[in-house]
Short mmCIF file of C-alpha atoms and ligand atoms in Angstrom, two decimals:
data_model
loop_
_atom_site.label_atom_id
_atom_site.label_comp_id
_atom_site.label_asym_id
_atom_site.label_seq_id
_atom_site.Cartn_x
_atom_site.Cartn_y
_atom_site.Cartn_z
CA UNK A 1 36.14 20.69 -15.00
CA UNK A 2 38.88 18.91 -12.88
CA UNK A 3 39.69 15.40 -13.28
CA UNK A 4 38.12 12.96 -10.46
CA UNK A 5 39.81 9.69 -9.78
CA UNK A 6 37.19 6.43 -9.43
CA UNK A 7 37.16 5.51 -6.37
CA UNK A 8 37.96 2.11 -5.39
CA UNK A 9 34.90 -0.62 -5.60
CA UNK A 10 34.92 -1.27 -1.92
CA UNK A 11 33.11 2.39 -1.29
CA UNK A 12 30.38 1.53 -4.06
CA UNK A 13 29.60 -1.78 -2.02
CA UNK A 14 29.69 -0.72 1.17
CA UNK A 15 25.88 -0.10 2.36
CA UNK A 16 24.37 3.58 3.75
CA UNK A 17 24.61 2.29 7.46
CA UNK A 18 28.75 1.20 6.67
CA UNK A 19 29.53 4.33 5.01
CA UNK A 20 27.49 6.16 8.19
CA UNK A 21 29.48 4.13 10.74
CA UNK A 22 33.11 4.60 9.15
CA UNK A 23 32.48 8.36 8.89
CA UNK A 24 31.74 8.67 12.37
CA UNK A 25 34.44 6.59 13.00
CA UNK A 26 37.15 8.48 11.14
CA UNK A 27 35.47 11.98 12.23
CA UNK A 28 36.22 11.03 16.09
CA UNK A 29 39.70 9.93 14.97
CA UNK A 30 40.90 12.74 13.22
CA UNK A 31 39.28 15.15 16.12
CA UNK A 32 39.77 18.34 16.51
CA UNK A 33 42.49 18.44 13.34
CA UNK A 34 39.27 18.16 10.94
CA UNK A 35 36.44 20.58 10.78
CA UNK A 36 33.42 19.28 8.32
CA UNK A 37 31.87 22.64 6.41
CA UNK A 38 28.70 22.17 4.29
CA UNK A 39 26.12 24.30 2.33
CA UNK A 40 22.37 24.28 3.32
CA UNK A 41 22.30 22.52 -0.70
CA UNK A 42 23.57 19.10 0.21
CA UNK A 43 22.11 16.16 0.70
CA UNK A 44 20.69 15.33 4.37
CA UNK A 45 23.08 12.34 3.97
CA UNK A 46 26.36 14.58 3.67
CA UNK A 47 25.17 17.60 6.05
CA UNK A 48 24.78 15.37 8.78
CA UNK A 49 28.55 15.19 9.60
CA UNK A 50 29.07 19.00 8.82
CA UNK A 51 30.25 20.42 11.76
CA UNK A 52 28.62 24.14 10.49
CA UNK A 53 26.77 24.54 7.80
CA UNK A 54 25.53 27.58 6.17
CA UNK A 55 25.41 29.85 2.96
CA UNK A 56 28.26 31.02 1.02
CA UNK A 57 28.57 34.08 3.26
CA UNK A 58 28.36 32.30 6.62
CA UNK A 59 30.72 29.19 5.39
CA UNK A 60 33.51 31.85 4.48
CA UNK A 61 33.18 33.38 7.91
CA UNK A 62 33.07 30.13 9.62
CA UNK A 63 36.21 28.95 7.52
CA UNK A 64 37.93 32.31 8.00
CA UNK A 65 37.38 31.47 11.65
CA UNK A 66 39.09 27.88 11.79
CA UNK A 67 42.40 28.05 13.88
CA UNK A 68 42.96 24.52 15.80
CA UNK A 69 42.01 22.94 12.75
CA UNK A 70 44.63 21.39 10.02
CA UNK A 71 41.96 20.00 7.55
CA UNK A 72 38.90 22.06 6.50
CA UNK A 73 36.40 19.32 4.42
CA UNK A 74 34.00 21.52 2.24
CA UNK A 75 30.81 19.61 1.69
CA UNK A 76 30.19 22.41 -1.15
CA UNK A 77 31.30 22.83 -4.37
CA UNK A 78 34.70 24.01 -6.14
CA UNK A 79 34.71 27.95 -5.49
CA UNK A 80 33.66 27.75 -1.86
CA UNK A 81 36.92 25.36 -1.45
CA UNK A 82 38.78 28.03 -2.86
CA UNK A 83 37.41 30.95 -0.42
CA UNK A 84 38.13 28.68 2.30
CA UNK A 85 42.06 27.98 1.23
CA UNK A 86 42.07 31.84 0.86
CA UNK A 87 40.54 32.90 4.01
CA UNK A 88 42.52 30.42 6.10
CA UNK A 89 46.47 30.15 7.32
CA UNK A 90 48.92 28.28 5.50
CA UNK A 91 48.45 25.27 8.13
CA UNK A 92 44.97 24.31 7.09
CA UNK A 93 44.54 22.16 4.03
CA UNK A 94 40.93 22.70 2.50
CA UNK A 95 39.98 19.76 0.83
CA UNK A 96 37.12 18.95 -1.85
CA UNK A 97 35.71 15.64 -1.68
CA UNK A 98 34.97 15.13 -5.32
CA UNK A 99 36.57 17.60 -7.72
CA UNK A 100 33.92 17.68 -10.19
CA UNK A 101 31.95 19.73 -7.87
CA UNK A 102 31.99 23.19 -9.63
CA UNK A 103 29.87 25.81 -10.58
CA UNK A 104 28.57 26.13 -14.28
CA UNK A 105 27.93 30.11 -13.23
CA UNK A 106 31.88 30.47 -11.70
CA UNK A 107 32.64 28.76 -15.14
CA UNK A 108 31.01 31.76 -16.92
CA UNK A 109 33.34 33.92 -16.34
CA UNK A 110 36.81 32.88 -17.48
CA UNK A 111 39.62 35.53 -16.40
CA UNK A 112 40.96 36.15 -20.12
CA UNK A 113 37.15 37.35 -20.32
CA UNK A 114 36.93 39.38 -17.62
CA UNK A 115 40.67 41.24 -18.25
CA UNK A 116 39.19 42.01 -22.19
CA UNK A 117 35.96 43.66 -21.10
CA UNK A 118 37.71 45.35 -18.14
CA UNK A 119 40.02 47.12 -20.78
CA UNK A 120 37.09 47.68 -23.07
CA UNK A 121 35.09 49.61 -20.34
CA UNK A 122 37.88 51.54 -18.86
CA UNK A 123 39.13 52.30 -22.77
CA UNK A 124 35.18 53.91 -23.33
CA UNK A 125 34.11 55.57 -20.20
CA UNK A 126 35.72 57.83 -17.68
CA UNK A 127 34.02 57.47 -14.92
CA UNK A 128 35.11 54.86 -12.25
CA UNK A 129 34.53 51.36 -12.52
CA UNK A 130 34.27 49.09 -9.55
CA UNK A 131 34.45 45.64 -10.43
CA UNK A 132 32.05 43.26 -7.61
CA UNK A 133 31.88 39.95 -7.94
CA UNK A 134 29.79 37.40 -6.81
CA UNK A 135 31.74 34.71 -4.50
CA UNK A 136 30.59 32.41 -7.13
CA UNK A 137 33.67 33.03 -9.41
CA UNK A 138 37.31 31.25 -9.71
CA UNK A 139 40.45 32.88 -7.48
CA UNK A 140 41.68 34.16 -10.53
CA UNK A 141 38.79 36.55 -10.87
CA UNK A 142 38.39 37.32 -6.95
CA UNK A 143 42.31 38.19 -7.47
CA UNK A 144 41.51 40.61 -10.30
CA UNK A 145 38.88 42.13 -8.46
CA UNK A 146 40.57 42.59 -5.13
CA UNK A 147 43.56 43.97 -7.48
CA UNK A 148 41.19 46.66 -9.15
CA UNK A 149 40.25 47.98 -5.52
CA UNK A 150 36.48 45.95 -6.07
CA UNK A 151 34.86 43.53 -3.44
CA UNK A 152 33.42 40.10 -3.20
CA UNK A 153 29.90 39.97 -2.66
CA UNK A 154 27.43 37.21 -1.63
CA UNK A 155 23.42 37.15 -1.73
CA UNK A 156 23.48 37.63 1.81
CA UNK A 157 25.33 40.98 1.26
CA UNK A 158 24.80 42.06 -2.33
CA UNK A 159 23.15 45.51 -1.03
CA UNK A 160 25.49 46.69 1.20
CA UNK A 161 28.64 45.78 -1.41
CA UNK A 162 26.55 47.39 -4.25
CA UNK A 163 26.23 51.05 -1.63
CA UNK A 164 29.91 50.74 -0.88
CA UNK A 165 30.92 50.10 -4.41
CA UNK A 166 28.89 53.04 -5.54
CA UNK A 167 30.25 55.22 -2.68
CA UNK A 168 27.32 56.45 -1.02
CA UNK A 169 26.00 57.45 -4.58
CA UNK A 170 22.30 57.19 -4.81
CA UNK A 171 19.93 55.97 -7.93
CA UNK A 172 18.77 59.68 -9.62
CA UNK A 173 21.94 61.58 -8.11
CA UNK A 174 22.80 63.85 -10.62
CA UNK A 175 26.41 63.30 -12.33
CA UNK A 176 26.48 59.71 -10.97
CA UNK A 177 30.63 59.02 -11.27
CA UNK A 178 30.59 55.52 -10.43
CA UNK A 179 29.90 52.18 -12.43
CA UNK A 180 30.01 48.99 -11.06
CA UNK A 181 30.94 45.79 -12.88
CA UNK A 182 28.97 43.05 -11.57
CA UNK A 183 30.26 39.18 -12.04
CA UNK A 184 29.10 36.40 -13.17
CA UNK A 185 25.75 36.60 -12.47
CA UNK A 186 23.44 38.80 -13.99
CA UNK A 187 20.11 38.04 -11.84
CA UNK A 188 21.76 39.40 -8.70
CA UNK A 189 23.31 42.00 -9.78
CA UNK A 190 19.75 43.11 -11.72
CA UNK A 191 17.86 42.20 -8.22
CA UNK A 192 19.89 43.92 -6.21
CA UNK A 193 20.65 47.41 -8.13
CA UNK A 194 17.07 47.27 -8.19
CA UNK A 195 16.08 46.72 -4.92
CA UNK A 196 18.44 49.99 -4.40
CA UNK A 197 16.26 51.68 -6.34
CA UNK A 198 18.14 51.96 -9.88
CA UNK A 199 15.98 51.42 -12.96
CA UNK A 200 16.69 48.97 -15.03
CA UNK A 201 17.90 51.12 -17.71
CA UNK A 202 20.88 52.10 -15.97
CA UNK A 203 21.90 48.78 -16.30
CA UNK A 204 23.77 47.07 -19.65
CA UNK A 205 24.25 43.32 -19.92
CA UNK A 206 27.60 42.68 -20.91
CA UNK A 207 28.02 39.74 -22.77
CA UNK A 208 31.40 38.18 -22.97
CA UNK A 209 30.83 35.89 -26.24
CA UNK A 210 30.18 39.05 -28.19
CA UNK A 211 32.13 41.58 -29.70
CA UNK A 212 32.79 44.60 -27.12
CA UNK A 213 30.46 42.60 -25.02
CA UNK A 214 27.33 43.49 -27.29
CA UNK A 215 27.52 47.42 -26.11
CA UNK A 216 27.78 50.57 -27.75
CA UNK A 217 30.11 53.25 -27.03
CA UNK A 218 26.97 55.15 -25.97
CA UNK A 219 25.61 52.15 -23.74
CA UNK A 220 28.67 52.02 -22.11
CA UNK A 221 29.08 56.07 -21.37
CA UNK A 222 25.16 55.96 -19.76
CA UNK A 223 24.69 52.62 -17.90
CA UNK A 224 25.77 52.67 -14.42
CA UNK A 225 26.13 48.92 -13.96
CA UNK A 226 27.57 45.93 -15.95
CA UNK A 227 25.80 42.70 -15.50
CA UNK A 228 28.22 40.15 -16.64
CA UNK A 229 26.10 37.90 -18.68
CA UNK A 230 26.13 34.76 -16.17
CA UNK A 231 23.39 32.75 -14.21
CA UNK A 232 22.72 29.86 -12.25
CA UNK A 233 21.55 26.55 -14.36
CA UNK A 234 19.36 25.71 -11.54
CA UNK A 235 17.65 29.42 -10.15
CA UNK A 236 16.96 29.80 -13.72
CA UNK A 237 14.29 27.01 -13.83
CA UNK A 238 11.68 28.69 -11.69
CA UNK A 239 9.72 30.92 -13.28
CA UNK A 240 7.34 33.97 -12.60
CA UNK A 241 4.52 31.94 -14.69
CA UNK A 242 4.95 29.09 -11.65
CA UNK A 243 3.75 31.85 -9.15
CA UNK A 244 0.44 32.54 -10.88
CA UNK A 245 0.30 28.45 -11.04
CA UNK A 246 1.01 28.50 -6.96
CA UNK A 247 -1.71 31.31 -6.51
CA UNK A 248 -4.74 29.97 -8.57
CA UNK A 249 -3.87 26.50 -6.92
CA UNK A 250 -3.87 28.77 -3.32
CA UNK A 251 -3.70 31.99 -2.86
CA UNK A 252 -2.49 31.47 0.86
CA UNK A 253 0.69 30.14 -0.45
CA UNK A 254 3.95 33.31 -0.10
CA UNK A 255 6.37 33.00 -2.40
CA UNK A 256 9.73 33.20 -1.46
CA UNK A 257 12.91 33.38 -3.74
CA UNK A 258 16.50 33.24 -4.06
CA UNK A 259 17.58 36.38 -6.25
CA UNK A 260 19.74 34.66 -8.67
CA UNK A 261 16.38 33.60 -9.98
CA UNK A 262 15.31 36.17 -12.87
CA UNK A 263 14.17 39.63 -12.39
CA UNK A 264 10.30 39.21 -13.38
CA UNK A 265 10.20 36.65 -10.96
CA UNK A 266 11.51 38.31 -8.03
CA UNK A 267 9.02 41.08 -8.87
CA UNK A 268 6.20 38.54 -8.39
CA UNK A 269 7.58 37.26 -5.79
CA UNK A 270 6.18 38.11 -1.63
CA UNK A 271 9.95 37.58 -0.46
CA UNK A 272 13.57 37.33 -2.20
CA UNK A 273 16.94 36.76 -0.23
CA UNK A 274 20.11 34.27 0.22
CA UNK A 275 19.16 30.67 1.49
CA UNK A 276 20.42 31.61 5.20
CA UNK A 277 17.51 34.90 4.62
CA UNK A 278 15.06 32.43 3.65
CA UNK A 279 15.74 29.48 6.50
CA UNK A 280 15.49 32.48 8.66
CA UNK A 281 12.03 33.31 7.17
CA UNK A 282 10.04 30.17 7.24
CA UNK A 283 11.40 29.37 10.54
CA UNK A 284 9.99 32.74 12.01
CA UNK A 285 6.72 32.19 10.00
CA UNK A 286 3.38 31.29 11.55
CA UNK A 287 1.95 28.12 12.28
CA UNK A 288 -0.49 27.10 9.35
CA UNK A 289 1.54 29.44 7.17
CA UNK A 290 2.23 28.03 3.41
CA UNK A 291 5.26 28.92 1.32
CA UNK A 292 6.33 27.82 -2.28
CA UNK A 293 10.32 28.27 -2.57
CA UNK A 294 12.70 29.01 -5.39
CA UNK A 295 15.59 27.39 -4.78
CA UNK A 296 17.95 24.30 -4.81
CA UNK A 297 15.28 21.18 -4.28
CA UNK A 298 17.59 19.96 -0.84
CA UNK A 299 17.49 22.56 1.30
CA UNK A 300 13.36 23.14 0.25
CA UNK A 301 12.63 19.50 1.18
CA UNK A 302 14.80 19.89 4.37
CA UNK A 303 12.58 22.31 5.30
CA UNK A 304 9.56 20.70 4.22
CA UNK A 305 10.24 18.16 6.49
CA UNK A 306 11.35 20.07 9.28
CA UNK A 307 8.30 22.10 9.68
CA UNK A 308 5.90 19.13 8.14
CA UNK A 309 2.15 19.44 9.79
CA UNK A 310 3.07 23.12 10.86
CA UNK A 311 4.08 24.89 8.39
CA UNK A 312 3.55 24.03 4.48
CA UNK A 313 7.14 24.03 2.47
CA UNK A 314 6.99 23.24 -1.16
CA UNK A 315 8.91 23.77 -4.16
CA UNK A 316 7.75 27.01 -6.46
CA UNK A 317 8.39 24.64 -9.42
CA UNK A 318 6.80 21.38 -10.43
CA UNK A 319 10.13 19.98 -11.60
CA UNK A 320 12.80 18.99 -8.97
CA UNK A 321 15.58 22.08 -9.63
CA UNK A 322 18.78 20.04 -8.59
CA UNK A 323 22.56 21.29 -8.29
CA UNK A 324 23.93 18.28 -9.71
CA UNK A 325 27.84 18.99 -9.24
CA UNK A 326 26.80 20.25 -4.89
CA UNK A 327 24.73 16.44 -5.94
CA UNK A 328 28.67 14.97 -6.34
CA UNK A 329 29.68 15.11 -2.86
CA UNK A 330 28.21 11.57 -1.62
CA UNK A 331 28.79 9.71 1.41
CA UNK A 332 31.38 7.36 -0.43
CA UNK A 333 33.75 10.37 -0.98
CA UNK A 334 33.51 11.95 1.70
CA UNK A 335 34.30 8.78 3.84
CA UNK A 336 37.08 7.99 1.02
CA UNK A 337 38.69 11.51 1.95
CA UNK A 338 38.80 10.80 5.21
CA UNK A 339 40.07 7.09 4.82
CA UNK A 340 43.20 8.86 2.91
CA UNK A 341 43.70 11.55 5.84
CA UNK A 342 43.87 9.27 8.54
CA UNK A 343 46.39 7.63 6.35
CA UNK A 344 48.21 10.41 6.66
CA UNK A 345 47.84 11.23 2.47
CA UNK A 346 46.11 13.87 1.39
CA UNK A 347 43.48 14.11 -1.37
CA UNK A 348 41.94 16.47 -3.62
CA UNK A 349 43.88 19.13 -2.03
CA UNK A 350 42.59 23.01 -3.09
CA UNK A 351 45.19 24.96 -3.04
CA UNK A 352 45.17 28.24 -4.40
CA UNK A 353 48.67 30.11 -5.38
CA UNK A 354 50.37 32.37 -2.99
CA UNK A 355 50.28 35.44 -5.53
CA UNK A 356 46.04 35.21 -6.25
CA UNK A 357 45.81 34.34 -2.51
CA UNK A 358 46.89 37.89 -1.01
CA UNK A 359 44.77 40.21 -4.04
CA UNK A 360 41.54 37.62 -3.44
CA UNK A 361 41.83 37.86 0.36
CA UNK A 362 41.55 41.68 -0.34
CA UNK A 363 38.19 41.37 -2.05
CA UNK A 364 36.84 38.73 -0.08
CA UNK A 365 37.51 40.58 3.67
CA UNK A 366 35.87 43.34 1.76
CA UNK A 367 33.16 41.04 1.74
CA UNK A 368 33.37 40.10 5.15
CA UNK A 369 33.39 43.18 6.78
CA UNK A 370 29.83 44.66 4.94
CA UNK A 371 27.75 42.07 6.59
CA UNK A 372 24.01 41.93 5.38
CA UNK A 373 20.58 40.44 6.72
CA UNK A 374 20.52 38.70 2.84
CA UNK A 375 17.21 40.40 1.93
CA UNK A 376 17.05 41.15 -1.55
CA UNK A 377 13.07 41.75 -1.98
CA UNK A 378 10.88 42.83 1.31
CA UNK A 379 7.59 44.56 1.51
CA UNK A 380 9.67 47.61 1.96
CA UNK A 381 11.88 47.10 -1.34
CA UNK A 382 10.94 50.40 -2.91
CA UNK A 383 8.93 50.16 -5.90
CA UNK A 384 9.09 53.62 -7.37
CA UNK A 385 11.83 53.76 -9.66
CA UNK A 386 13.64 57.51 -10.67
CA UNK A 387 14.91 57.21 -14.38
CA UNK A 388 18.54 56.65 -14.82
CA UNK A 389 20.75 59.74 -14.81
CA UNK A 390 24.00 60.09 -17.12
P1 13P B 401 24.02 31.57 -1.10
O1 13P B 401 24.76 30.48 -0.41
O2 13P B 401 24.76 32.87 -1.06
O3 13P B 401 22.60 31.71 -0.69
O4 13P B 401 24.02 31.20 -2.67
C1 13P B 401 23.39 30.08 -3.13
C2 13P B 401 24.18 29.40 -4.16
O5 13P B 401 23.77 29.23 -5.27
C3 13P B 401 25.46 28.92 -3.80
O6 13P B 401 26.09 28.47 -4.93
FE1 SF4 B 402 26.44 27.22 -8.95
FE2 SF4 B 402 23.77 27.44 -9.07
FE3 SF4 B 402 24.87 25.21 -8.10
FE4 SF4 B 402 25.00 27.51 -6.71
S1 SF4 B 402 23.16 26.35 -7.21
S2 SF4 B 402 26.67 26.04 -7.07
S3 SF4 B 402 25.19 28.99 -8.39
S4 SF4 B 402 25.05 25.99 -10.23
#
């Protein structure tokens, strides 16, 4: 985790309606030089001055899109920072507010890690690997995937980077040619190979603590994807037990997930897709409709609110499921980054190095250009699954 100055007292003193005021104050200073991005899991407090917010997909469009700006501020956390200083020109400076904001699931999957298993799989099988990885991951690994000829993916796209990766192959083609090694996070790539239709035992978790990654020469000849063995700290604390809870309690409540939660889950779940699928959802839902959501508590209670006596939003678990480093970026550093740039200094710069710039830029407009509706579980997710073919 990166080091994060304390910030001087006078931003701990200051009350909400001062730190409200001098935000404002600075935005309409800095103008059109600073562009505010923040995901749908901050805090109401902090995604009021975004000037877009969004999932991971939309946020790296949107920031691939900035050209008047000079300063990108990413309410978000450390690997969205990093997409954004990749996806924009040298002129824009993408800045974090606090640099503790990272992602225990991007930390799962150190590069060193990722270049030993790569030469372990290529070493046992023949057939062609395509290495995906979720956005969630450092530059160094979006560079080593856009340098093996692989693609970024985000829940909003997972399917249609899964099809292209697999290149057009479908789940009991005979002689299937193509593997696919999916990073960091083993729910989505599980969720979404099977919402292709793949069984699940064409797919081998690969575990980076263990020897060879836990596989046999023989598991690695006849699975046709890799799940890097990763997840998210927060998706994996709802449960498929908390549906049957939801349902006895009332069975008029859907349930609607995010698929880095786990595979049985998903299954039980009515609905699965990225947060911008399941905004989209609830917001086309019918009056009187109830839904119980698995995902970050923020952007549930948002909605909650938002619809409150017309729609019923809660939270599929009883426990409040918090990203505490997206929790860093507060009021008081975001107003202290802007203090500094209207100073003319600039803080808690992201800058990612020329070399894993240009191979990540590869994998991420590979991402870009296979744009999904984020559905990862529908009533039309085919349940029928063929057996896995070698
Ligand atoms: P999306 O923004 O792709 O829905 O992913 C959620 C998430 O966990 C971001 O870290
Ligand atoms: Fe990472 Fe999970 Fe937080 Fe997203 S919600 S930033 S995947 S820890």
């Amino acid at each position: 985790m990166l080091y994060q100055a304390p910030l001087a007292p006078k931003y701990s003193t200051m009350t909400e309606e001062d730190l409200r005021r001098q935000i404002l104050a600075r935005k309409s200073q800095l103008g059109r030089r600073l562009v505010i991005l923040g995901h749908h899991y901050q805090q109401d407090e902090v995604l009021e001055f975004a000037d877009f917010t969004g999932d991971s997909f939309k946020l790296s469009q949107l920031a691939s899109q900035q050209k008047d700006a000079e300063f990108v501020v990413f309410c978000g956390v450390h690997f969205m920072a990093e997409s954004a200083d990749i996806l924009t020109s040298d002129r824009v400076q993408v800045i974090l507010p606090d640099l503790t904001a990272g992602c225990s699931m991007a930390d799962m999957a150190g590069i060193d890690q990722v270049e030993d298993a790569w030469d372990h799989l290529t070493r046992t099988t023949d057939a062609v690997i395509v290495p995906i990885t979720y956005v969630n991951s450092s530059a160094a690994v979006k560079a080593f995937v856009g340098g093996h000829d692989g693609a970024c993916c985000t829940s909003s796209n997972a399917p249609q980077v899964l099809r292209w990766a697999l290149g057009g192959e479908e789940s009991g083609a005979p002689n299937v040619r193509r593997k696919v090694l999916f990073l960091p996070d083993q729910h989505l790539g599980r969720n979404t190979a099977f919402g292709l239709g793949w069984p699940l035992d064409c797919m081998a978790v690969y575990d980076p603590k263990l020897p060879n990654g836990g596989l046999t020469d023989e598991q690695i000849r006849s699975a046709v994807f890799f799940l890097w063995k990763g997840h998210c700290s927060v998706h994996q604390l709802f449960t498929a037990r908390q549906v049957d809870e939801i349902r006895s309690i009332d069975p008029d409540y859907r349930v609607i997930v995010h698929p880095e939660c786990d595979w049985s889950l998903v299954q039980k779940a009515d609905l699965a897709g990225s947060t911008e699928f399941i905004i989209r959802t609830i917001e086309n839902a019918p009056a009187g409709s109830k839904w119980a959501v698995g995902t970050e508590v923020h952007l549930v209670h948002r909605l909650a609110k938002r619809f409150e006596g017309v729609k019923s939003v809660r939270l599929l678990a009883g426990i409040q499921c918090l990203c505490t480093t997206m929790y860093r970026i507060d009021m008081k550093h975001l107003l202290w980054t802007l203090d500094e740039l209207a100073a003319g200094r600039i803080v808690n710069r992201i800058h990612v190095d020329p070399e894993t710039k240009t191979l990540a830029r590869i994998a991420l407009d590979r991402m870009l250009s296979l744009t999904g509706d984020g559905a990862a579980k529908t009533a039309s997710t085919p349940r029928a699954i063929a057996a896995c073919v070698d």
